[in-house]
Short mmCIF file of C-alpha atoms in Angstrom, two decimals:
data_model
loop_
_atom_site.label_atom_id
_atom_site.label_comp_id
_atom_site.label_asym_id
_atom_site.label_seq_id
_atom_site.Cartn_x
_atom_site.Cartn_y
_atom_site.Cartn_z
CA LEU A 1 53.34 74.65 -1.94
CA ALA A 2 55.90 75.17 -4.66
CA SER A 3 57.16 78.26 -2.86
CA CYS A 4 57.64 76.43 0.42
CA ARG A 5 61.18 75.28 1.04
CA PHE A 6 60.93 71.64 1.95
CA PRO A 7 63.37 68.87 1.05
CA THR A 8 62.36 66.58 -1.78
CA PHE A 9 61.35 63.20 -0.42
CA GLN A 10 63.83 60.67 -1.83
CA HIS A 11 63.49 57.16 -0.57
CA PRO A 12 66.81 55.29 -0.38
CA LYS A 13 65.30 52.39 -2.30
CA HIS A 14 64.85 54.63 -5.34
CA LYS A 15 68.58 55.19 -5.57
CA MET A 16 69.37 51.49 -5.69
CA ALA A 17 66.75 50.04 -8.00
CA GLY A 18 68.18 51.06 -11.33
CA SER A 19 71.82 50.44 -10.41
CA GLN A 20 71.30 46.85 -9.41
CA ARG A 21 69.11 46.13 -12.41
CA SER A 22 71.99 46.99 -14.72
CA SER A 23 74.87 45.85 -12.53
CA GLY A 24 75.05 42.35 -13.97
CA ARG A 25 75.43 40.99 -10.45
CA PRO A 26 74.17 37.38 -10.30
CA VAL A 27 71.02 36.70 -8.34
CA TRP A 28 70.34 33.46 -6.43
CA SER A 29 66.82 33.05 -7.81
CA ASP A 30 65.19 34.04 -11.07
CA THR A 31 61.97 34.70 -9.16
CA LEU A 32 63.34 36.22 -5.95
CA SER A 33 65.47 38.92 -7.55
CA ASN A 34 64.18 42.08 -5.91
CA PRO A 35 65.97 44.97 -7.68
CA ALA A 36 66.20 46.87 -4.38
CA PRO A 37 68.65 45.29 -1.93
CA ALA A 38 68.03 45.14 1.79
CA LEU A 39 68.91 48.42 3.43
CA VAL A 40 69.49 49.60 6.97
CA HIS A 41 67.07 52.32 8.02
CA GLN A 42 67.50 54.70 10.95
CA SER A 43 63.72 54.93 11.38
CA VAL A 44 60.66 53.01 10.25
CA LEU A 45 59.53 56.21 8.53
CA SER A 46 62.13 55.95 5.76
CA THR A 47 60.63 52.59 4.80
CA VAL A 48 57.45 54.31 3.62
CA GLY A 49 57.05 54.32 -0.14
CA ALA A 50 58.90 52.65 -3.01
CA THR A 51 56.19 50.00 -3.14
CA PRO A 52 56.37 47.42 -5.93
CA VAL A 53 54.48 47.48 -9.20
CA VAL A 54 53.42 43.97 -10.25
CA LYS A 55 52.16 42.84 -13.64
CA LEU A 56 49.10 40.57 -13.48
CA GLN A 57 49.56 37.22 -15.20
CA LYS A 58 46.07 35.67 -15.15
CA MET A 59 43.39 38.27 -14.58
CA ALA A 60 44.37 40.76 -17.28
CA PRO A 61 42.15 40.81 -20.39
CA LYS A 62 43.84 39.22 -23.40
CA GLY A 63 46.30 41.62 -24.96
CA ILE A 64 46.00 44.20 -22.14
CA ASP A 65 48.91 44.81 -19.76
CA VAL A 66 47.56 45.31 -16.25
CA TYR A 67 49.89 46.48 -13.49
CA VAL A 68 49.04 46.95 -9.83
CA LYS A 69 50.84 49.14 -7.31
CA MET A 70 50.89 47.25 -4.03
CA GLU A 71 50.58 49.81 -1.25
CA SER A 72 50.22 46.98 1.25
CA MET A 73 54.03 46.83 1.18
CA ASN A 74 54.24 50.03 3.22
CA PRO A 75 55.16 49.43 6.89
CA MET A 76 51.55 49.78 8.10
CA SER A 77 50.26 48.14 4.93
CA SER A 78 48.43 50.98 3.23
CA VAL A 79 48.89 54.01 0.99
CA LYS A 80 47.91 56.22 3.94
CA ASP A 81 51.36 55.71 5.47
CA ARG A 82 52.54 58.21 2.86
CA LEU A 83 49.90 60.74 3.88
CA ALA A 84 50.80 60.31 7.55
CA VAL A 85 54.49 61.00 6.99
CA GLY A 86 53.71 63.89 4.66
CA VAL A 87 51.27 65.84 6.83
CA ILE A 88 53.28 65.44 10.05
CA GLU A 89 56.69 66.27 8.56
CA TRP A 90 55.18 69.18 6.65
CA ALA A 91 53.67 70.50 9.89
CA GLU A 92 57.03 70.12 11.66
CA LYS A 93 58.92 71.97 8.94
CA HIS A 94 56.44 74.84 8.95
CA GLY A 95 55.98 75.20 12.71
CA GLN A 96 52.37 74.02 12.71
CA ILE A 97 52.86 71.42 15.45
CA LYS A 98 54.62 71.66 18.80
CA PRO A 99 56.87 68.93 20.26
CA GLY A 100 54.73 66.42 22.15
CA GLN A 101 51.46 68.00 20.99
CA THR A 102 48.53 65.61 20.64
CA VAL A 103 47.43 64.90 17.06
CA VAL A 104 43.74 64.29 16.36
CA GLU A 105 42.26 63.20 13.04
CA ALA A 106 39.11 61.65 11.59
CA SER A 107 39.80 58.41 9.74
CA SER A 108 38.14 55.25 8.47
CA GLY A 109 41.21 53.47 9.78
CA ASN A 110 44.14 53.48 7.39
CA THR A 111 45.06 57.12 7.92
CA GLY A 112 44.71 56.59 11.65
CA ILE A 113 46.96 53.55 11.55
CA GLY A 114 49.56 55.41 9.50
CA LEU A 115 49.40 58.38 11.86
CA ALA A 116 49.69 56.04 14.85
CA MET A 117 52.95 54.71 13.41
CA VAL A 118 54.34 58.17 12.64
CA CYS A 119 53.24 59.60 15.99
CA ALA A 120 54.74 56.64 17.87
CA ALA A 121 58.05 57.11 16.04
CA LYS A 122 58.10 60.88 16.60
CA GLY A 123 56.64 61.05 20.12
CA TYR A 124 53.23 62.63 19.49
CA PRO A 125 50.13 61.30 21.27
CA LEU A 126 47.35 60.48 18.78
CA VAL A 127 43.57 60.46 19.08
CA CYS A 128 41.73 59.01 16.08
CA VAL A 129 38.02 59.63 15.52
CA MET A 130 36.34 56.79 13.66
CA ALA A 131 32.75 55.71 13.03
CA GLU A 132 31.87 52.55 14.92
CA SER A 133 30.93 50.77 11.66
CA PHE A 134 34.49 50.47 10.37
CA SER A 135 36.34 47.18 10.86
CA ILE A 136 37.27 46.27 14.42
CA GLU A 137 40.82 45.29 13.49
CA ARG A 138 41.52 48.89 12.48
CA ARG A 139 40.75 50.31 15.92
CA LYS A 140 42.73 47.50 17.57
CA LEU A 141 45.76 48.23 15.40
CA MET A 142 45.68 51.91 16.33
CA ARG A 143 45.40 51.13 20.03
CA PHE A 144 48.21 48.59 19.70
CA LEU A 145 50.38 51.42 18.35
CA GLY A 146 49.51 53.55 21.38
CA ALA A 147 46.73 55.71 19.92
CA LYS A 148 43.38 56.47 21.48
CA VAL A 149 40.30 55.76 19.36
CA VAL A 150 37.07 57.74 19.81
CA LEU A 151 34.10 56.04 18.14
CA THR A 152 31.23 58.01 16.63
CA ASN A 153 27.69 57.15 15.64
CA PRO A 154 27.69 55.50 12.17
CA ALA A 155 24.54 57.45 11.36
CA HIS A 156 26.63 60.63 11.53
CA LYS A 157 28.76 59.33 8.63
CA GLY A 158 32.17 60.68 7.68
CA SER A 159 31.11 64.28 8.17
CA GLY A 160 30.26 63.48 11.79
CA MET A 161 33.77 62.09 12.28
CA VAL A 162 35.29 65.29 10.92
CA ILE A 163 33.08 67.48 13.11
CA LYS A 164 34.02 65.46 16.22
CA ALA A 165 37.74 65.74 15.40
CA GLU A 166 37.37 69.50 14.97
CA GLU A 167 35.54 69.76 18.29
CA LEU A 168 38.30 67.87 20.08
CA ALA A 169 41.06 69.91 18.44
CA GLU A 170 39.40 73.18 19.44
CA LYS A 171 38.57 72.03 22.97
CA HIS A 172 41.99 70.64 23.84
CA GLY A 173 44.35 72.62 21.62
CA TRP A 174 45.36 69.53 19.63
CA PHE A 175 46.89 69.52 16.15
CA LEU A 176 44.38 68.60 13.44
CA PRO A 177 46.04 67.65 10.09
CA ARG A 178 42.78 68.16 8.14
CA GLN A 179 43.66 65.42 5.69
CA PHE A 180 40.72 66.14 3.38
CA GLU A 181 41.97 69.63 2.54
CA ASN A 182 45.63 69.58 3.56
CA GLU A 183 47.78 70.21 0.48
CA ALA A 184 50.62 68.25 2.10
CA ASN A 185 48.45 65.17 1.54
CA ALA A 186 48.64 65.64 -2.23
CA TRP A 187 52.20 66.95 -2.08
CA ILE A 188 53.61 63.72 -0.63
CA HIS A 189 52.25 61.84 -3.65
CA THR A 190 53.94 64.28 -6.02
CA GLN A 191 57.21 63.46 -4.24
CA THR A 192 56.80 59.68 -3.92
CA THR A 193 53.91 57.79 -5.52
CA GLY A 194 53.78 59.69 -8.79
CA PRO A 195 57.53 59.57 -9.50
CA GLU A 196 57.62 55.90 -8.49
CA ILE A 197 54.98 55.05 -11.09
CA VAL A 198 56.72 57.04 -13.82
CA GLU A 199 60.07 55.47 -12.96
CA ALA A 200 58.64 51.94 -12.86
CA MET A 201 56.97 52.26 -16.26
CA LYS A 202 60.04 53.84 -17.87
CA SER A 203 62.31 51.14 -16.46
CA GLU A 204 60.19 48.52 -18.27
CA GLY A 205 59.82 50.55 -21.45
CA VAL A 206 56.05 50.73 -20.93
CA ARG A 207 53.88 53.60 -22.13
CA LEU A 208 51.23 53.97 -19.43
CA ASP A 209 47.85 54.49 -21.07
CA TYR A 210 45.53 54.43 -18.05
CA PHE A 211 45.85 55.09 -14.33
CA PHE A 212 42.97 53.95 -12.08
CA THR A 213 42.47 54.96 -8.47
CA GLY A 214 39.68 55.25 -5.95
CA TYR A 215 39.37 58.45 -4.00
CA GLY A 216 39.03 58.98 -0.29
CA THR A 217 40.74 62.21 0.72
CA GLY A 218 41.86 62.89 -2.86
CA GLY A 219 45.56 63.01 -2.00
CA THR A 220 46.54 60.14 -4.30
CA LEU A 221 44.28 61.36 -7.09
CA LYS A 222 45.57 64.92 -7.04
CA GLY A 223 49.22 64.15 -6.27
CA VAL A 224 49.73 61.32 -8.76
CA GLY A 225 47.53 63.10 -11.30
CA THR A 226 49.74 66.18 -11.13
CA VAL A 227 52.87 64.13 -11.79
CA LEU A 228 51.33 62.16 -14.65
CA ARG A 229 50.10 65.31 -16.37
CA GLY A 230 53.67 66.58 -16.40
CA GLU A 231 55.65 63.38 -16.98
CA SER A 232 53.18 61.18 -18.87
CA PRO A 233 50.62 63.57 -20.40
CA ASN A 234 48.98 60.91 -22.59
CA THR A 235 48.02 58.79 -19.59
CA LYS A 236 44.26 58.83 -18.95
CA ILE A 237 43.43 59.27 -15.27
CA ILE A 238 40.30 57.41 -14.16
CA ALA A 239 38.69 58.03 -10.77
CA CYS A 240 36.63 55.19 -9.29
CA GLU A 241 33.70 55.61 -6.92
CA PRO A 242 30.95 53.33 -5.50
CA ASP A 243 27.99 52.86 -7.80
CA ASN A 244 25.58 53.60 -4.94
CA ALA A 245 27.44 56.77 -3.90
CA PRO A 246 28.33 58.40 -7.24
CA LEU A 247 29.18 61.86 -5.94
CA LEU A 248 31.33 62.98 -8.88
CA TYR A 249 28.96 61.46 -11.42
CA SER A 250 26.05 63.38 -9.91
CA LYS A 251 27.70 66.72 -10.76
CA HIS A 252 26.26 68.06 -7.49
CA PRO A 253 29.04 70.14 -5.95
CA THR A 254 30.08 70.31 -2.34
CA GLN A 255 30.22 73.86 -1.03
CA TYR A 256 33.26 74.86 1.04
CA THR A 257 34.05 77.55 3.56
CA ALA A 258 36.95 79.90 3.01
CA GLU A 259 39.10 77.50 5.07
CA GLY A 260 38.28 74.60 2.72
CA ARG A 261 35.85 72.79 5.02
CA PHE A 262 32.67 71.29 3.55
CA GLN A 263 29.44 73.11 4.48
CA GLU A 264 27.04 70.16 4.42
CA PRO A 265 26.98 66.44 3.50
CA HIS A 266 26.41 65.37 -0.08
CA PRO A 267 22.79 64.43 -0.89
CA VAL A 268 23.74 61.54 -3.22
CA TRP A 269 25.93 59.68 -0.71
CA ARG A 270 24.73 56.31 0.58
CA PRO A 271 26.47 53.71 2.79
CA HIS A 272 28.74 51.44 0.75
CA LEU A 273 31.16 48.55 1.26
CA LEU A 274 34.31 50.29 0.04
CA GLN A 275 35.90 51.39 3.31
CA GLY A 276 38.18 54.37 2.83
CA TRP A 277 36.45 55.51 -0.36
CA THR A 278 34.04 58.36 -0.98
CA THR A 279 32.94 59.85 2.31
CA ASP A 280 29.66 61.80 2.45
CA PHE A 281 31.14 64.96 0.96
CA ILE A 282 33.52 65.68 -1.92
CA PRO A 283 36.85 66.54 -0.27
CA LYS A 284 38.51 69.77 -1.32
CA LEU A 285 41.48 67.87 -2.75
CA VAL A 286 39.18 65.80 -4.98
CA ASP A 287 37.37 68.94 -6.10
CA ASP A 288 40.73 70.54 -6.91
CA ALA A 289 41.74 67.50 -8.96
CA VAL A 290 38.54 67.62 -11.00
CA ASP A 291 38.66 71.39 -11.50
CA GLY A 292 42.35 71.13 -12.43
CA GLY A 293 41.64 68.72 -15.27
CA LEU A 294 43.31 65.77 -13.55
CA VAL A 295 40.35 63.41 -14.04
CA ASP A 296 39.62 62.17 -17.56
CA ALA A 297 36.74 59.89 -16.60
CA VAL A 298 34.84 58.54 -13.61
CA THR A 299 33.89 54.87 -13.38
CA HIS A 300 31.84 52.96 -10.85
CA VAL A 301 31.83 49.66 -9.03
CA GLY A 302 29.56 47.84 -6.61
CA GLY A 303 30.57 46.28 -3.33
CA GLU A 304 29.92 42.70 -4.44
CA ALA A 305 32.07 43.09 -7.56
CA ALA A 306 34.82 44.68 -5.47
CA MET A 307 34.85 41.81 -2.98
CA GLU A 308 34.75 39.13 -5.67
CA THR A 309 37.66 40.75 -7.51
CA SER A 310 39.65 40.97 -4.27
CA ARG A 311 39.08 37.24 -3.73
CA ARG A 312 40.07 36.44 -7.32
CA LEU A 313 43.21 38.53 -7.02
CA ALA A 314 44.23 36.50 -3.97
CA ARG A 315 43.46 33.09 -5.47
CA GLU A 316 44.60 33.68 -9.04
CA GLU A 317 47.53 36.06 -8.60
CA GLY A 318 48.54 35.55 -4.96
CA ILE A 319 48.04 39.27 -4.28
CA PHE A 320 46.29 40.10 -1.01
CA THR A 321 44.34 43.35 -1.04
CA GLY A 322 41.12 44.58 0.49
CA THR A 323 37.76 45.63 -0.86
CA SER A 324 39.28 48.96 -1.86
CA GLY A 325 41.91 47.43 -4.14
CA GLY A 326 39.43 44.89 -5.44
CA GLY A 327 37.08 47.74 -6.28
CA VAL A 328 39.63 49.67 -8.35
CA LEU A 329 40.69 46.55 -10.25
CA ALA A 330 37.07 45.53 -10.86
CA ALA A 331 36.29 49.00 -12.19
CA ALA A 332 39.36 48.92 -14.44
CA LEU A 333 38.55 45.49 -15.90
CA LYS A 334 34.96 46.55 -16.51
CA TYR A 335 36.18 49.76 -18.16
CA ALA A 336 38.53 47.84 -20.44
CA GLU A 337 35.70 45.58 -21.58
CA LYS A 338 33.16 48.37 -21.99
CA GLU A 339 35.51 50.64 -23.91
CA GLY A 340 36.95 47.82 -26.00
CA LEU A 341 40.53 48.83 -25.26
CA ALA A 342 42.96 47.81 -27.95
CA LYS A 343 45.61 45.14 -27.58
CA GLY A 344 48.82 46.55 -26.22
CA THR A 345 47.01 48.97 -23.91
CA SER A 346 48.60 49.30 -20.49
CA MET A 347 46.93 50.28 -17.24
CA LEU A 348 48.08 50.69 -13.65
CA ILE A 349 45.73 50.14 -10.70
CA MET A 350 46.27 51.43 -7.17
CA LEU A 351 45.79 48.72 -4.53
CA ALA A 352 45.46 50.90 -1.45
CA ASP A 353 45.87 48.39 1.36
CA THR A 354 45.99 44.81 2.61
CA GLY A 355 43.15 42.34 2.96
CA GLU A 356 43.97 41.97 6.65
CA ARG A 357 42.15 45.26 7.28
CA TYR A 358 38.88 43.51 6.36
CA LEU A 359 38.82 40.31 8.42
CA SER A 360 35.68 41.36 10.31
CA THR A 361 33.90 42.73 7.21
CA PRO A 362 31.71 41.07 4.55
CA LEU A 363 34.86 40.41 2.47
CA PHE A 364 35.58 37.45 4.74
CA SER A 365 31.98 36.46 5.53
CA ASP A 366 32.25 33.21 3.54
CA ILE A 367 35.67 32.29 4.94
CA GLY A 368 34.96 29.89 7.79
CA ALA A 369 37.07 29.18 10.85
CA ASP A 370 36.16 25.50 10.90
CA MET A 371 37.29 22.86 8.44
CA THR A 372 35.17 22.38 5.35
CA GLU A 373 33.97 18.91 4.42
CA GLU A 374 36.78 18.66 1.88
CA GLU A 375 39.33 19.66 4.51
CA LYS A 376 37.91 17.10 6.94
CA GLU A 377 38.27 14.45 4.26
CA ILE A 378 41.92 15.40 3.75
CA ALA A 379 42.51 15.32 7.50
CA ALA A 380 40.89 11.89 7.78
CA SER A 381 43.09 10.45 5.03
CA THR A 382 45.95 9.81 7.50
CA PRO A 383 45.92 8.54 11.12
CA SER A 384 46.81 11.84 12.87
CA ALA A 385 49.15 10.03 15.22
CA ALA A 386 49.80 11.88 18.46
CA PRO A 387 53.37 12.85 19.34
CA PRO A 388 54.97 11.00 22.24
CA SER A 389 54.27 12.36 25.72
CA ILE A 390 57.00 13.48 28.05
CA SER A 391 57.88 11.03 30.75
CA LEU A 392 56.99 12.42 34.14
CA PRO A 393 59.45 11.82 36.98
CA SER A 394 58.60 9.54 39.84
CA VAL A 395 56.34 10.88 42.53
CA ILE A 396 58.45 12.10 45.44
CA PRO A 397 57.31 13.00 48.97
CA GLU A 398 58.57 16.57 48.67
CA ALA A 399 56.30 17.24 45.66
CA VAL A 400 53.31 15.48 47.26
CA GLU A 401 53.70 17.61 50.39
CA PHE A 402 53.97 20.85 48.34
CA VAL A 403 50.76 20.08 46.44
CA LYS A 404 48.93 19.06 49.63
CA ALA A 405 50.10 22.06 51.63
CA THR A 406 49.20 24.51 48.84
CA ASN A 407 45.69 23.09 48.43
CA GLU A 408 45.03 23.05 52.18
CA ALA A 409 46.37 26.54 52.82
CA ASN A 410 44.25 28.27 50.15
CA LYS A 411 40.51 28.25 49.52
CA VAL A 412 40.93 28.22 45.74
CA VAL A 413 43.98 26.99 43.85
CA VAL A 414 44.53 26.94 40.10
CA TRP A 415 47.38 24.70 39.00
CA SER A 416 48.33 26.05 35.64
CA LEU A 417 50.72 26.27 32.71
CA GLU A 418 51.85 29.86 32.24
CA TYR A 419 50.76 30.29 28.62
CA CYS A 420 47.89 27.81 28.45
CA GLU A 421 44.73 29.44 27.04
CA PHE A 422 42.48 27.05 28.97
CA CYS A 423 44.23 28.07 32.16
CA TRP A 424 43.55 31.68 31.22
CA THR A 425 39.89 30.73 30.70
CA LEU A 426 39.52 29.58 34.29
CA CYS A 427 41.41 32.60 35.64
CA LYS A 428 39.25 35.00 33.61
CA LEU A 429 36.07 33.37 34.93
CA LEU A 430 37.27 33.62 38.54
CA ASN A 431 38.34 37.22 37.97
CA ALA A 432 34.91 38.06 36.54
CA MET A 433 33.31 36.49 39.63
CA ALA A 434 35.66 38.46 41.94
CA VAL A 435 36.91 35.19 43.45
CA PRO A 436 40.42 35.34 44.93
CA TYR A 437 42.65 32.38 44.07
CA THR A 438 46.19 31.14 44.27
CA LEU A 439 47.82 30.52 40.90
CA VAL A 440 50.67 28.03 40.59
CA ASN A 441 52.32 27.98 37.15
CA ILE A 442 54.25 24.72 37.34
CA ASP A 443 56.16 25.48 34.13
CA SER A 444 57.41 28.88 35.29
CA PHE A 445 61.07 29.70 35.74
CA GLU A 446 60.52 29.53 39.49
CA HIS A 447 59.94 25.79 39.33
CA ALA A 448 62.39 24.88 36.55
CA LYS A 449 65.39 24.03 38.71
CA ASP A 450 65.83 20.29 39.34
CA ASN A 451 62.72 19.71 37.18
CA MET A 452 60.51 20.51 40.19
CA GLY A 453 57.63 21.72 38.02
CA ASN A 454 57.26 18.28 36.45
CA LYS A 455 57.65 16.67 39.87
CA TYR A 456 54.67 18.72 41.09
CA ARG A 457 52.85 17.69 37.92
CA ALA A 458 53.52 14.03 38.71
CA ALA A 459 52.22 14.53 42.24
CA LEU A 460 49.05 16.21 40.92
CA ALA A 461 48.48 13.43 38.37
CA ALA A 462 48.82 10.84 41.13
CA GLU A 463 46.07 12.60 43.11
CA THR A 464 43.64 13.61 40.35
CA GLU A 465 44.45 10.95 37.71
CA ILE A 466 44.49 13.78 35.18
CA ASN A 467 47.52 15.11 33.32
CA THR A 468 45.94 18.17 31.64
CA PHE A 469 45.71 21.75 32.86
CA PRO A 470 44.33 23.74 34.55
CA GLN A 471 43.52 21.74 37.64
CA PHE A 472 41.03 23.54 39.87
CA PHE A 473 40.82 22.96 43.62
CA VAL A 474 38.23 24.46 46.01
CA GLY A 475 38.50 23.87 49.74
CA GLY A 476 41.30 21.38 49.16
CA LYS A 477 39.18 19.23 46.82
CA PHE A 478 39.69 18.72 43.11
CA VAL A 479 36.88 20.24 41.02
CA GLY A 480 38.04 19.77 37.41
CA GLY A 481 39.38 21.84 34.55
CA ALA A 482 38.35 25.00 32.70
CA VAL A 483 35.43 23.51 30.77
CA ASP A 484 34.23 21.74 33.93
CA ALA A 485 34.15 25.07 35.78
CA CYS A 486 32.26 26.74 32.89
CA LEU A 487 29.67 23.98 32.80
CA MET A 488 29.26 24.08 36.59
CA PHE A 489 28.63 27.83 36.40
CA LYS A 490 25.99 27.38 33.69
CA LYS A 491 24.27 24.66 35.74
CA GLY A 492 24.23 26.84 38.84
CA GLU A 493 26.65 24.56 40.72
CA LEU A 494 29.80 26.67 40.93
CA LYS A 495 28.52 29.56 43.03
CA PRO A 496 27.15 27.28 45.83
CA LEU A 497 30.45 25.39 45.88
CA LEU A 498 32.41 28.62 46.27
CA THR A 499 29.95 30.00 48.81
CA ALA A 500 30.40 26.87 50.94
CA ALA A 501 34.13 27.64 50.89
CA GLY A 502 33.44 31.12 52.27
CA LEU A 503 33.75 33.03 49.01
CA GLY A 504 31.56 35.35 46.97
CA GLY A 505 31.40 38.31 49.35
CA GLU A 506 28.98 39.06 52.14
CA ASP A 507 26.06 39.16 49.71
CA ALA A 508 27.38 36.21 47.68
CA SER A 509 27.04 38.36 44.55
CA PHE A 510 30.29 37.14 42.98
CA GLY A 511 30.96 40.51 41.43
CA GLY A 512 27.53 40.53 39.82
CA TYR A 513 28.78 38.34 36.98
CA GLU A 514 25.89 36.65 35.13
CA GLY A 515 27.49 36.16 31.73
CA ASP A 516 28.25 33.11 29.64
CA PRO A 517 31.58 31.68 30.82
CA PHE A 518 32.20 30.20 27.39
CA GLU A 519 33.14 33.75 26.38
CA PHE A 520 36.47 33.08 28.08
CA LEU A 521 37.26 29.91 26.11
CA PRO A 522 39.67 30.24 23.15
CA LEU A 523 37.76 31.24 20.04
CA TRP A 524 39.79 28.78 17.96
CA MET A 525 38.02 25.91 19.77
CA SER A 526 35.58 24.34 17.33
CA GLN A 527 33.55 23.20 20.37
CA ASN A 528 33.17 26.74 21.70
CA PRO A 529 29.46 27.58 21.23
CA LEU A 530 30.29 31.31 21.11
CA ARG A 531 32.89 30.80 18.38
CA SER A 532 30.91 32.40 15.57
CA LYS A 533 29.11 35.06 17.63
#
């Protein structure tokens, strides 16, 4: 890599941090005095890196200085944003990827999300291969960014993801970054993360004694380790791994092909809660780091300790990280206690991502959606007065005639508010039943002139004696609202009503829908019986 001519990655924020710190320019808040001013970027990609280092105030052992590097401050909220920029720009500079070529990669989520951002910005289609067991929000984020997500059998583990990505790359001629063995993965950390840590510690006059990181691909471990060995040789580098998947501790090597690909899964690996850590083989980059003397010790942590430390970090320090970050910090605190580290010792912990990547995982299993008893007590301590209602205009013949004509001319009418979730509930149920209907959004732009939407609302209220939405009419007769329709379906009353109106198809199959209509109700409704399912 050293012989390859590639521009040194210099984030614009690096250039500003030191100058403002010493400029003497007044700041408007002693707390909110970010040393890097707001900058204009020509692309989201130049916002990757230069993440803050924060000193813990409450969780650090007495006399020990504990710093955390918050990779959640990257644009896609994880350290893997660095990897994504590094492997794609390296491939571009060295002619390994063609313009518009599809990128495919195996990922537990964060690499895929980072790649989705980079590929969106640069115009590459992306296909991410991910085991179905990883958090749902990760696949949704990738799809939101325009990527395709191919799910694999969790029983096939990380190695199965890699094999599937290789199959797809070979079959379709797609570009495969090979993050587990791609030297550009480690290289980007020698250009960004490592120098950032050295600069941050020097700027505070801190001698860094220990650096703790988990390992997934090994890019952070090898890249930062390389920099620290050169710039801070007395810093001890500690690799963290799950206590039920201690691959490095086992001393059982992974065998590689000449291309750097693993030959078979590791026999010591077991499923663990630390998403993004320790797949079922030792990546080539991790092996290189160990063989290169970049790992001084290996420490271990369990999933429960990782999750509890993540929760403590949020509640005691206001720092929001996932099970991964909680795991590294838990391992570091345990190491400090076990080794009896002396007062004045300093350590820096990598927090790889944000807690928002774990909402559907055990990390949030005890965080309820409904109010606790204490919260209910707080809520009940004041009257909860309702805000005043809008005054509806007088009922006018023109509005009455419009409502009447619309209901008589159509077999099914849904009177709705355009962005009302309960209105969407009724529409989703009718769509699932393949029932055609006329939708009238009375609050749409179409009906805004002369306040006609509210005039129709007044006419509806005069007929139904109800002022809420949706209002559901079948055969010109008022049926009810969204919950009424759901309950009628469950009682077997809705289909006969629609059939009598000439709907449901020749076989009255109603699209074959036999589900639970409550699935269409907003999940925030505490009354929704499917809320917690």
